[in-house]
Coordinates of N, CA and C and ligand atoms in Angstrom, one line a residue:
X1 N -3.4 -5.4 27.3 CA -4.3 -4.2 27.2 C -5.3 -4.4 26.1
X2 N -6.6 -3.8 26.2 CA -7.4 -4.3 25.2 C -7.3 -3.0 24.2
X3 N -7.5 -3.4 23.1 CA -7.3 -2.8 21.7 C -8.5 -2.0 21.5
X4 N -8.4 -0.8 21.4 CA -9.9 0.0 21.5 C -9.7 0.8 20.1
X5 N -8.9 0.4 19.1 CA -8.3 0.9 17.9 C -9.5 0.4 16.8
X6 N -10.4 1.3 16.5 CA -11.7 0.6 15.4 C -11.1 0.0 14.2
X7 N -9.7 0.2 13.6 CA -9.6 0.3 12.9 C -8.5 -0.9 12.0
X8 N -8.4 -1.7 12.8 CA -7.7 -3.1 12.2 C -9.7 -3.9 11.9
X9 N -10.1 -3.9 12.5 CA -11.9 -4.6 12.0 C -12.1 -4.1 11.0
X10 N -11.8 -2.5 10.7 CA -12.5 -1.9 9.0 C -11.3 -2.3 8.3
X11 N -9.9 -2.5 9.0 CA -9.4 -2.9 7.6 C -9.7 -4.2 6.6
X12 N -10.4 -5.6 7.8 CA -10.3 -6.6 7.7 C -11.5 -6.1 6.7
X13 N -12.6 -5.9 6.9 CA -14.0 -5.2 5.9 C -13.4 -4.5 4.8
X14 N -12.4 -3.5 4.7 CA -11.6 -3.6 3.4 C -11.2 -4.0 2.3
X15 N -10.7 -5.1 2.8 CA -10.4 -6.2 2.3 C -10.1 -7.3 1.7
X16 N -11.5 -7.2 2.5 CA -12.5 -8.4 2.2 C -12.9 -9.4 0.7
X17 N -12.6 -7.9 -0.3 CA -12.5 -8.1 -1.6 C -11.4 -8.7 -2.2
X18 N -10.3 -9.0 -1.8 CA -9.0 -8.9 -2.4 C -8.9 -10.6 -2.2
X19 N -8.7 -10.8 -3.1 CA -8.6 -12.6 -3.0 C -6.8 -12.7 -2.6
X20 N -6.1 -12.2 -3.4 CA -4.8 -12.9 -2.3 C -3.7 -11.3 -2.7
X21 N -2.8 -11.6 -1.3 CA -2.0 -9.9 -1.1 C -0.6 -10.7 -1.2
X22 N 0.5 -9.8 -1.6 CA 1.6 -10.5 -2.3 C 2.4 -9.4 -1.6
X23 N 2.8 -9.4 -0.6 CA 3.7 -8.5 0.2 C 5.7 -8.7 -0.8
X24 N 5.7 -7.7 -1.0 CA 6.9 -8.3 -1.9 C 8.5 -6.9 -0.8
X25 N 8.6 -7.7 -0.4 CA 9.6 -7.4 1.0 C 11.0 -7.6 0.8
X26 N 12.0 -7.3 1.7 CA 13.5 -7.7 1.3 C 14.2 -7.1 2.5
X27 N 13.8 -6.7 3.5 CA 14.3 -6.0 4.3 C 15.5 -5.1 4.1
X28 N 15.7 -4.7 3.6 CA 17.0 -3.8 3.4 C 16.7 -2.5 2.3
X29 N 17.5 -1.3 1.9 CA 17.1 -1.0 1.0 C 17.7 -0.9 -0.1
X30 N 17.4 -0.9 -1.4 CA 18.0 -0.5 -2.8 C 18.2 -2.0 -3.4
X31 N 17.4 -2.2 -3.2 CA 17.5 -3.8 -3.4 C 16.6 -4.3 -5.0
X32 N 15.9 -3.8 -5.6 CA 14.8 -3.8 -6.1 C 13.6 -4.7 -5.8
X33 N 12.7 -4.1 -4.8 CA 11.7 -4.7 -3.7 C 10.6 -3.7 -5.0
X34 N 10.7 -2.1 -5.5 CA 9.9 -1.3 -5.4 C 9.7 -2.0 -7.0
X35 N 10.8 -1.9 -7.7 CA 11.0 -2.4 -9.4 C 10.0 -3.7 -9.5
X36 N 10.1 -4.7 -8.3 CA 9.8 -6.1 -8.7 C 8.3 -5.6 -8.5
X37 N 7.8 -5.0 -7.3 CA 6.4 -4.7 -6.8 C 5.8 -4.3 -8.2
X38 N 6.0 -3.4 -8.5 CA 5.5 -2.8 -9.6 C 5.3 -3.3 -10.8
X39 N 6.6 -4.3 -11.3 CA 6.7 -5.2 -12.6 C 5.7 -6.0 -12.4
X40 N 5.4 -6.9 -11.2 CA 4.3 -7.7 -11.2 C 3.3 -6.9 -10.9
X41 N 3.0 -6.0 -11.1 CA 1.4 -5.3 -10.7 C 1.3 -5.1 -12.2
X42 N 2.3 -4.5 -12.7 CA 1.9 -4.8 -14.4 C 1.6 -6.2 -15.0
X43 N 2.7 -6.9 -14.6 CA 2.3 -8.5 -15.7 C 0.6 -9.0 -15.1
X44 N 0.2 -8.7 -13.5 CA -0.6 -9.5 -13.4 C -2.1 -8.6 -14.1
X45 N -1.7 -7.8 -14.4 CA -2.9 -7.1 -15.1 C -3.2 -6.7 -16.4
X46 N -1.8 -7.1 -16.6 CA -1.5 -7.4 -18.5 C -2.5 -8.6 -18.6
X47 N -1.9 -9.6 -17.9 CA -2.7 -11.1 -17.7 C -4.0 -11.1 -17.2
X48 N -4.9 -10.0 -17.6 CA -6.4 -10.0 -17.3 C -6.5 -9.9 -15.6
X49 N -6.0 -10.3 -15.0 CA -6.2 -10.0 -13.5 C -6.3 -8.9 -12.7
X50 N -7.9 -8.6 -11.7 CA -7.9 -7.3 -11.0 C -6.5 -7.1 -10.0
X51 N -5.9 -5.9 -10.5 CA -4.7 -5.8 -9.6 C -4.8 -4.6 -8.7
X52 N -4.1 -4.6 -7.6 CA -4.0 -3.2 -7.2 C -2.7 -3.2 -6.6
X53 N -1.9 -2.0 -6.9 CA -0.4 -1.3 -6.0 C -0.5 -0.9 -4.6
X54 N 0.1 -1.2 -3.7 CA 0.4 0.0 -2.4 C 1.4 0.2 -2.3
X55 N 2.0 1.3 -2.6 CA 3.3 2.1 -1.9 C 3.3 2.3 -0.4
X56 N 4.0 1.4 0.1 CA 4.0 0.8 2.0 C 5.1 2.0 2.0
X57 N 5.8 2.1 1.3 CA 7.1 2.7 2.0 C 7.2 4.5 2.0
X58 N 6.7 4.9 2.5 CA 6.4 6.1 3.4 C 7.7 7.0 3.3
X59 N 8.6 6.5 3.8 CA 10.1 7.3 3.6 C 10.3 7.5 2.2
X60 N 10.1 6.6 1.2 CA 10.9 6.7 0.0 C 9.8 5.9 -0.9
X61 N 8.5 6.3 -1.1 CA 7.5 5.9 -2.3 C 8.5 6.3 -3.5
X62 N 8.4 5.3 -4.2 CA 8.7 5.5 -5.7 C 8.4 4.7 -7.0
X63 N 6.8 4.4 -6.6 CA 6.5 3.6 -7.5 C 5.5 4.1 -8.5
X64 N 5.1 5.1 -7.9 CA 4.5 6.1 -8.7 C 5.7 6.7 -9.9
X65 N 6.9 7.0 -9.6 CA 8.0 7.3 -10.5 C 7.8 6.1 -11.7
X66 N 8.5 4.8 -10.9 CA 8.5 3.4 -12.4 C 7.2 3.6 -12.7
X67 N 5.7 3.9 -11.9 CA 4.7 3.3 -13.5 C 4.2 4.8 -14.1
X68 N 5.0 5.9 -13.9 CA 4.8 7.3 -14.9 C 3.7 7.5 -14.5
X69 N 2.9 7.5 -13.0 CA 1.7 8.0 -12.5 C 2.0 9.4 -12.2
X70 N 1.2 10.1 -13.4 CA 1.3 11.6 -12.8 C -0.2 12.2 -12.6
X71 N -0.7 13.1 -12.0 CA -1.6 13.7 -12.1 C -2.8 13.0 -11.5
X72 N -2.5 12.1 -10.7 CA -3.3 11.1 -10.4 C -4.1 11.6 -8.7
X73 N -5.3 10.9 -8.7 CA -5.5 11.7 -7.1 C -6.8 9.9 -7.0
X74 N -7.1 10.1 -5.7 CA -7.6 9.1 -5.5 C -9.4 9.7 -5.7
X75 N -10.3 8.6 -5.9 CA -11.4 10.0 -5.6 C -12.5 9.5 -4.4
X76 N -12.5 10.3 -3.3 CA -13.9 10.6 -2.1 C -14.7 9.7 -2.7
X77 N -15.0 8.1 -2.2 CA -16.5 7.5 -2.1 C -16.4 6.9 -1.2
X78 N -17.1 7.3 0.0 CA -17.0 6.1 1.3 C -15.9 6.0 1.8
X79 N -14.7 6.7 1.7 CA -13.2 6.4 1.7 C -12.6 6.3 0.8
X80 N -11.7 6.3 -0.3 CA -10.7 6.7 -1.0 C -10.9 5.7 -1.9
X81 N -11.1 5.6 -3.4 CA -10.9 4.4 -4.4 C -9.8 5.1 -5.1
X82 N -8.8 4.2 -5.1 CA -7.8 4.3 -5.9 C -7.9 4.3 -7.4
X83 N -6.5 5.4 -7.5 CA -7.3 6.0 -9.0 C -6.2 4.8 -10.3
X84 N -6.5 4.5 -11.4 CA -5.9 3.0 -12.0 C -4.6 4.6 -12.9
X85 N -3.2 3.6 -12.9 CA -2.5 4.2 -13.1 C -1.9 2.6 -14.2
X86 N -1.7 2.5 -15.3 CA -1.5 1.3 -16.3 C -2.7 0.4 -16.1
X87 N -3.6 0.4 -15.8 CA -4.4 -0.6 -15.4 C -4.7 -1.3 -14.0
X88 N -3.7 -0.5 -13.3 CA -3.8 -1.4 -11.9 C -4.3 0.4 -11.0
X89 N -4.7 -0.9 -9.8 CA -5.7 0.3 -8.7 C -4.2 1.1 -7.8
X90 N -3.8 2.2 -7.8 CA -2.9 2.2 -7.1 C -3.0 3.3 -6.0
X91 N -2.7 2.9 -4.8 CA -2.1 4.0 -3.8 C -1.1 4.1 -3.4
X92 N -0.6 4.8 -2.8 CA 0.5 5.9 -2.0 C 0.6 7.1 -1.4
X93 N 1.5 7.5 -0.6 CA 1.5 8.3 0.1 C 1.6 9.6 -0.3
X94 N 2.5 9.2 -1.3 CA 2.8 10.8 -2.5 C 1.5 11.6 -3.3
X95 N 0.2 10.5 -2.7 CA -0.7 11.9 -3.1 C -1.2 12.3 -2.4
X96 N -1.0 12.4 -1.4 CA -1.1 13.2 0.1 C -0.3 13.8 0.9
X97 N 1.6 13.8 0.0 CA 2.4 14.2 0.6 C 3.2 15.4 -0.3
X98 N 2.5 15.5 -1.9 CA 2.6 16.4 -2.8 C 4.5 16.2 -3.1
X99 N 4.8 15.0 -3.1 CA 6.2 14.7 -3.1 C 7.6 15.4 -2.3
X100 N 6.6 15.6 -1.7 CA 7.7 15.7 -0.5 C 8.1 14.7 0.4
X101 N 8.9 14.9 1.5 CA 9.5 13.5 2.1 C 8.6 13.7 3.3
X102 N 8.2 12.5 3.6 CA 7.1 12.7 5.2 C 8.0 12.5 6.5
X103 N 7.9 13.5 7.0 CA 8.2 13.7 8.4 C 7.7 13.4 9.3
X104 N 7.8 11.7 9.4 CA 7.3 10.8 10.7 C 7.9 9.7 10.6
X105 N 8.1 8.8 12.4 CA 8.9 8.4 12.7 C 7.9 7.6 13.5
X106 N 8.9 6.3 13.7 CA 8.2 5.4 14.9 C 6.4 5.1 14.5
X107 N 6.2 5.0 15.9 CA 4.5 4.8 15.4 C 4.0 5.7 15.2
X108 N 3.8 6.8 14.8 CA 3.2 7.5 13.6 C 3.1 6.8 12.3
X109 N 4.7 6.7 11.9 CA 4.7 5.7 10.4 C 3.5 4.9 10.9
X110 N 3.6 3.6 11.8 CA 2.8 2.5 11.6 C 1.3 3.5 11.5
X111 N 0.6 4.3 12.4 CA -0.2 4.8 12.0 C -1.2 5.4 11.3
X112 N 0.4 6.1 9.9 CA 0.0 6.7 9.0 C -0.7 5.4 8.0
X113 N 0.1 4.8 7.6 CA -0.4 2.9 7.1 C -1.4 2.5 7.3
X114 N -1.8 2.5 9.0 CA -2.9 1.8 9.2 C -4.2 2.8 8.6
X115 N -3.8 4.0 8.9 CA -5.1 5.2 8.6 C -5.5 4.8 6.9
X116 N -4.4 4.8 6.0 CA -4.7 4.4 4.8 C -5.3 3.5 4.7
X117 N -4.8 2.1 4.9 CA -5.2 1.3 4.4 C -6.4 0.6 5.2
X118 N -7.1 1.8 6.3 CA -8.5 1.6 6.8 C -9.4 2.7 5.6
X119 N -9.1 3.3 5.0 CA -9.9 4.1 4.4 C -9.7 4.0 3.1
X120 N -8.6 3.0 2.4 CA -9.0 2.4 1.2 C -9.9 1.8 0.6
X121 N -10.7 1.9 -0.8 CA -11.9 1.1 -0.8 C -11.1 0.2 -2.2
X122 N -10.5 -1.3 -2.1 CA -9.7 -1.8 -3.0 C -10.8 -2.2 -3.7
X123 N -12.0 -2.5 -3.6 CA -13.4 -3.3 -4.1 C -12.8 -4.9 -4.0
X124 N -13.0 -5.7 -5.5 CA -12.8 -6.6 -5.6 C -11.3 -6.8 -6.6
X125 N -10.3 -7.4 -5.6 CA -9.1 -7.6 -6.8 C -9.0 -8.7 -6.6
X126 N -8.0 -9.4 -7.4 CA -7.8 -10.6 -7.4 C -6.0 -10.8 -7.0
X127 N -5.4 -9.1 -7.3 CA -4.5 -9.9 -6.2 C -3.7 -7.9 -5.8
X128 N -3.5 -8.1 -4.8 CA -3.1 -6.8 -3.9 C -1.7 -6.5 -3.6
X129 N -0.7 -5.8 -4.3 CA 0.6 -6.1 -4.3 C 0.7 -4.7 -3.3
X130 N 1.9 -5.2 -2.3 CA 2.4 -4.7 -1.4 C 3.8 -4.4 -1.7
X131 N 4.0 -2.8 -2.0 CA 5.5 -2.7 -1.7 C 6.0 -2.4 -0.6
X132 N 6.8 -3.3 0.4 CA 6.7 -2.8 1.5 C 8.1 -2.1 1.8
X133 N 8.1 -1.3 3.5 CA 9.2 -0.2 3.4 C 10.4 -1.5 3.8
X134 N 11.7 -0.7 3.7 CA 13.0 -2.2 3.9 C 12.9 -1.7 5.6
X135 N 12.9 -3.0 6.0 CA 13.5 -3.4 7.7 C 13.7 -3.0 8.5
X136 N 14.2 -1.9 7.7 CA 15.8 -1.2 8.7 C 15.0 -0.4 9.1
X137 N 13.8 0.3 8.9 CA 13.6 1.7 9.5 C 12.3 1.5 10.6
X138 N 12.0 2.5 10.8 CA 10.6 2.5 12.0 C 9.7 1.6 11.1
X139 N 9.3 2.0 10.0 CA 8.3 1.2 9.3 C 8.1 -0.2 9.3
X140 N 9.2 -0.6 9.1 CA 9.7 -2.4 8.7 C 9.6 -2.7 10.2
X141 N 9.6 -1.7 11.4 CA 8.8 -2.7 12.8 C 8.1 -2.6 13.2
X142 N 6.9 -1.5 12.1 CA 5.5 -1.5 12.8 C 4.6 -2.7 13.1
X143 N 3.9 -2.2 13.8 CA 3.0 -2.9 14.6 C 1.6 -3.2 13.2
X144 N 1.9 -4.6 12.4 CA 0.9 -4.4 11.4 C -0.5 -4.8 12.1
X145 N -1.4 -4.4 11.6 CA -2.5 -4.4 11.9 C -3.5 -6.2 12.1
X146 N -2.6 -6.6 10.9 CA -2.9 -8.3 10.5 C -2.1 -9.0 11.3
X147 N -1.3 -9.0 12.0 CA -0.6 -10.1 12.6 C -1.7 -9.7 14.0
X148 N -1.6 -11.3 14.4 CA -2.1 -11.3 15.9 C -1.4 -11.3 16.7
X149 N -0.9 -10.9 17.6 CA 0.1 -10.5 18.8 C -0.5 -11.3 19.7
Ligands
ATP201 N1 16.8 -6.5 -11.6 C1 17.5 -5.4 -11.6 N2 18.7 -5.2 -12.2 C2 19.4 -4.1 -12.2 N3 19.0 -3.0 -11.5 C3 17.9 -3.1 -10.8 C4 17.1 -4.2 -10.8 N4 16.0 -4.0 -10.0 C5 16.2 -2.7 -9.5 N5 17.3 -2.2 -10.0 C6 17.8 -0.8 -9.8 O1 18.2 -0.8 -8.4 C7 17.8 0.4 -7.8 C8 16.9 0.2 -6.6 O2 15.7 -0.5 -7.0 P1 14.4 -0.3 -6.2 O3 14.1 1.2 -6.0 O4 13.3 -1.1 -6.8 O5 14.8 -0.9 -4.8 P2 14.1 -0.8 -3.4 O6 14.5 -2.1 -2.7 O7 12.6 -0.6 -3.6 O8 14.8 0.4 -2.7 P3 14.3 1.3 -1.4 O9 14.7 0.5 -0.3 O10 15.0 2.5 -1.6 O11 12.8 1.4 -1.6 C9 17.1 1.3 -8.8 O12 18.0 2.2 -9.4 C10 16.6 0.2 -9.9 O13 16.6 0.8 -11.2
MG202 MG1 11.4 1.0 -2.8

């Protein structure tokens, strides 16, 4: 079936900027996937490097918790620039979910993901840290936008 979805091409145009993405994964949960994501979004930007966070995991963002991002909101240009929370660019769901738990399932999750991270504007980083959601749930089998099927 052909893909009439605009929105894997603006992501690729998103992106564009980001010299390398560091998906830091584990499939399972409670593992420290969100701790590690985060420690290296700090070291790599302690170490002079444009960094940016994404909180992938939709059921249970908590990375806004480890880096003490409070009050933070993204701001309206062209699509959403992430607002720097320790020095790094960071998004998540929790500022559009006012911390509450999001109530979606299946492909919606993948969706919700794709809708973000088409309407991210990352500019130029030099490295793009991914916390992704664990395995086990709808999220860990969505349909990512970057693989080719
Ligand atoms: N290296 C470590 N040593 C000891 N405890 C750790 C370590 N890394 C993480 N933890 C603790 O383990 C717990 C889970 O960590 P974390 O939230 O990073 O895991 P996760 O894989 O992201 O979990 P989830 O699947 O719920 O998103 C936390 O309480 C965290 O403080
Ligand atoms: Mg986590």
């Amino acid at each position: 079936m052909t893909n009439i979805d605009p929105r894997p091409s603006v992501i690729k145009e998103r992106l564009k900027g980001v010299r390398r993405i560091l998906a830091v994964t584990g499939w399972k949960g409670g593992i420290g996937k969100s701790v590690t994501a985060s420690t290296l979004a700090l070291l790599l930007a302690r170490k002079g490097y444009k960094t940016g966070l994404f909180d992938l995991d939709f059921a249970g963002a908590s990375d806004h918790l480890i880096l003490g991002a409070k009050g933070l909101f993204p701001k309206e240009e062209k699509g959403l620039e992430p607002p720097l929370a320790s020095g790094i660019k960071f998004m998540s769901v929790v500022f559009f979910s006012e911390n509450k738990a999001v109530p979606l399932r299946g492909a919606n999750v993948s969706d919700a993901i794709i809708e973000l991270l088409a309407i991210t504007q990352w500019g130029e980083l030099d490295f793009l840290v991914l916390d992704m959601p664990p395995g086990i749930n709808d999220a860990g089998r969505a349909r990512w936008p970057f693989t080719k099927s």
